Amino acid sequence: MRNLKLGVKVVSAHNLVPKDGQGSSNAFVELHFDHQRFRTTVKEKDVGPVWNESFYFNISNPENLSNLTLEAHVYNNNKANSSKSFLGKVCITGTSFVPYSDAVVLHYPLEKRNFFSRVKGEIGLKVFLTDSPSIMSSNPLPSREPSSRTSSLSAQTQASLQQAQNLDPYQSSKQKDESTHTFHHLENPKQPQQQHQQQQQQPPHIPTTSVQQPTTYGVNEMRSETSSSNIGFMYSDSTSQPMEYALKETSPFLGGGRIVGGRVKPADKLAKTYDLVEPMQFLFVRIVKARDLPNMDVTGSLDPYVEVRVGNYKGVTQHFSKTHKPEWNTVFSFSRERVQTSILEVVIKDKDLLKDDFVGIIRYDLNDVPTRVPPDSPLAPEWYRLEDKKGRKTKGELMLAVWIGTQADEAFSDAWHSDSIPVDSSMPSSHIRSKVYHSPKLWYVRVNVIEVQDLVLSDKTRFPDVYVRVQIGNQVLKTKVIQARSAHAMWNEDMMFVAAEPFEDHVFLSVEERVGPNKDEIFGRVIIPLNSVEKRADDRIIQARWFSLQKPNITDVEEIKKEKFATRLNIRVCLDGGYHVFDESTHHSSDLRPTAKQLWKPSIGVLELGVLNADGLHPMKTRNGRGTSDTYCVAKYGHKWIRTRTINDSLNPKYNEQYSWDVYDHATVLTVGIFDNSQLTENGSSGNRDMKIGKVRIRLSTLETSRVYTHSYPLLVLHPSGVKKMGELHLAIRFSSTSMLNMMYMYSRPLLPKMHYVRPLTVMQQDMLRHQAVNIVAARLSRAEPPLRKEIVEYMTDADSHLWSMRRSKANFFRLVSVLNGLFAVSKWFGEVFLWRNPVTTILVHALFVLLVFFPELILPTVFLYMLLIGGWNHRFRERYPPHMNTRISHADLVHQDEVDEEFDTFPTSRSSDLVRRRYDRLRNLGGRIQSVVGDIASQGERVQALVSWRDTRATTIFMIFCLVAAIVLYVTPFRVLVVGAGFYSMRHPWFRYNLPSAPLNFFRRLPSRTDSMF
């Protein structure tokens, strides 16, 4: 990091304040960073200057980069008096600096220097970090103010700047960062990430890492005592549901101590890093290599492999062909609580067709195994002499290491686990280990099809119906079909797509003619690589480009470059980085940040999750005549997915794995699901879908900071037969805040990035783009090892939440009714006041009403004071646990069997025609009721319009006379007297009331509506 530099490209400015008295300015920009100062050239007579000049600053102390600030001052050069006048400035903090690969041009609004400054406009800058030694820093300006004689840079400086401008850095090849810990931590931008980077001479290299020293994560020794989790109270929501489906608070003994009421009571004074999991001890055996092995075959060859045996458990390494010095570097782990023997046997065998030959054995007394606790260094392996079956020393040595550790050991994630591999067969390890995945970086691709010119018509006797077809991957959109009455056609339509880095697809555009039904002819096509498309992080206008169409029957690349004809297509294509690309349901998203990293805000906290265990799981398969499951957990928050190891053949698996994420917005949701692994066969993946068992959602805004939530969550799943409890998942969760003020400030910030409000997407666009984003994420994660399969991604992201469901419709209706119940209760209470059901209350309401009318300044304080009292009263009854799945709110406990069957129906339907007809009739009945309600609301609005529309001349005349009289009365009578009179009349005693509707209501109901004009 000795050569770390900050690159700044000054692109342009817009709408600057005129300063020369002639409606323009002579603008230039001064850049200040780390006691260095650079200046651009002066653009004469231009309030929208364009520079496109690059500068490079040396960073004296990279560790202090986050505390440095880049300042860009825009000035007007006054030639008359050799001075400069202020036009605005921009300040960019060091936390916003990103590598060149993630940098895009951002347009910053100019800020005032003081209260009296007159500033407007914006400046476009591209700011990035580079450590390429081939890029030299620019020559700084002198510390004193430049005079008119030094207003322009010297020839030597200009040459240096020109050389720096020509050296645009490119992104170096990305190296995948693989962690060796089971408990993975999300990379913090304030902490360093050490990556292997390939240096290139041309073009220069751009760093993708931070600049601070690494932080070492360790864990102290966990207690080996086994203590069952005490189950506390069972909670149910305000909408009560069966206690079997309710949340249970537990009090387990975790690594940090006993959890009581969300607080940790430490068992000792030693600090624990991994304190959200129960302490578990494992016997680790690392098989490194062997040497001087004896010959076992007549030919002198040897195909060695190692077999590790601990009681009934056995682990086997891979075998090597024809070698006497094999190297395995394989780690086995055995749960200490399952080990029923005191002897560890390590046997080397020779792979043979009929029967494997015995080579040698090493026996190890488990009572002599040392205990290792991170952050201790790994145990050094030793050479052991092989013995024969009778215990005599024989030829050959084996290097191995044996120790007792915890799940915090760095070897845990890559080890073969005894609880993941059955005794009688060896399963493929790629499907059982715990892993961390990162979703690909998603971009919105905006394609603006403007026009096409010089169409080459094959039939000049008719006007062609022309449209443009745009395709990226499997995403296809078309413009509207227009009739080209000349050789030109214009659309000016925007189309949105989703793409993921690294960009592997191209943008295919083809101009086509609609000849007949399902018959189209192609005029020509254009192919644009996505990696050459310009990126933007705001709504600045991208320059449109003309592309010559290529003949559709040419496939060779060289011929495509040569064969071009007159037809041209005018389009704008850009990668929009100012949006957040939704790959989850908008109601429970885990990340709301935009794609462009420059727009990211600092994290506000850390979320820690401990996946403890599951209890009473429902059997998902049959093995050896009994029901069982091979389960693993998946958690998603933000771009990071985690997958625990697979626990084989257990309905009460214990995972005890801990993970963490950086939190950028607490109005997000963590999703944890549990699945049955259907890929564990002797031949590898069987192609079966992994079966979902259940999932849990936890909203971070409902969690108290620094409190440990240990609950057993019921896994509730809706099956065609109804709601079924598939078991319980035991989790430990803690949300820690770095700054309470930053968290409180987040409540005043927009929920989504700025572009969602400046250029909002339609609901149909959001649904379509989300569907494409889920497909892209599922395709990328399914290519990992082990793969995170498509059905898992779709289940975790609620990919089918937009489909129609009668149950969901009823649930949402009753949710709306529940929200309006408060208004209904207030209306009912006022009705009782008007009817004098309780005379004392009605008299008090009269007195309060008069008081508020004559002292209106008390109205708002009274309302807010009342809300304060309600909030204080409800604080006693607040929920003290995270919300969970509720069968009553979901309307799943009273759902009809046919409605559940309809929800599980495929799209398009696979049910019989009679059943579909009955469901269609039911839907028509429901739609008829909604139609009537909507029609009644429209009729009331049309009656209001009829007051002054003269559709009923007599009614309008009466209303006009009433308006005249009301205007005179309101002018003469004091307003407070009128309000008091109207209030007392509304609350008059029932003796003075009539059972018939009032005259104004009768008049309104007689007004005409437009229902008589409908068919």
mmCIF file of N, CA and C in Angstrom, residues 104 539-540:
data_model
loop_
_atom_site.group_PDB
_atom_site.id
_atom_site.type_symbol
_atom_site.label_atom_id
_atom_site.label_comp_id
_atom_site.label_asym_id
_atom_site.label_seq_id
_atom_site.Cartn_x
_atom_site.Cartn_y
_atom_site.Cartn_z
ATOM 1 N N VAL A 104 -17.923 5.229 -10.703
ATOM 2 C CA VAL A 104 -18.690 5.813 -11.799
ATOM 3 C C VAL A 104 -18.722 7.322 -11.600
ATOM 4 N N ASP A 539 -29.196 10.399 -12.382
ATOM 5 C CA ASP A 539 -30.078 10.479 -13.546
ATOM 6 C C ASP A 539 -29.533 11.383 -14.638
ATOM 7 N N ARG A 540 -28.218 11.529 -14.691
ATOM 8 C CA ARG A 540 -27.644 12.345 -15.768
ATOM 9 C C ARG A 540 -27.931 11.682 -17.121
#
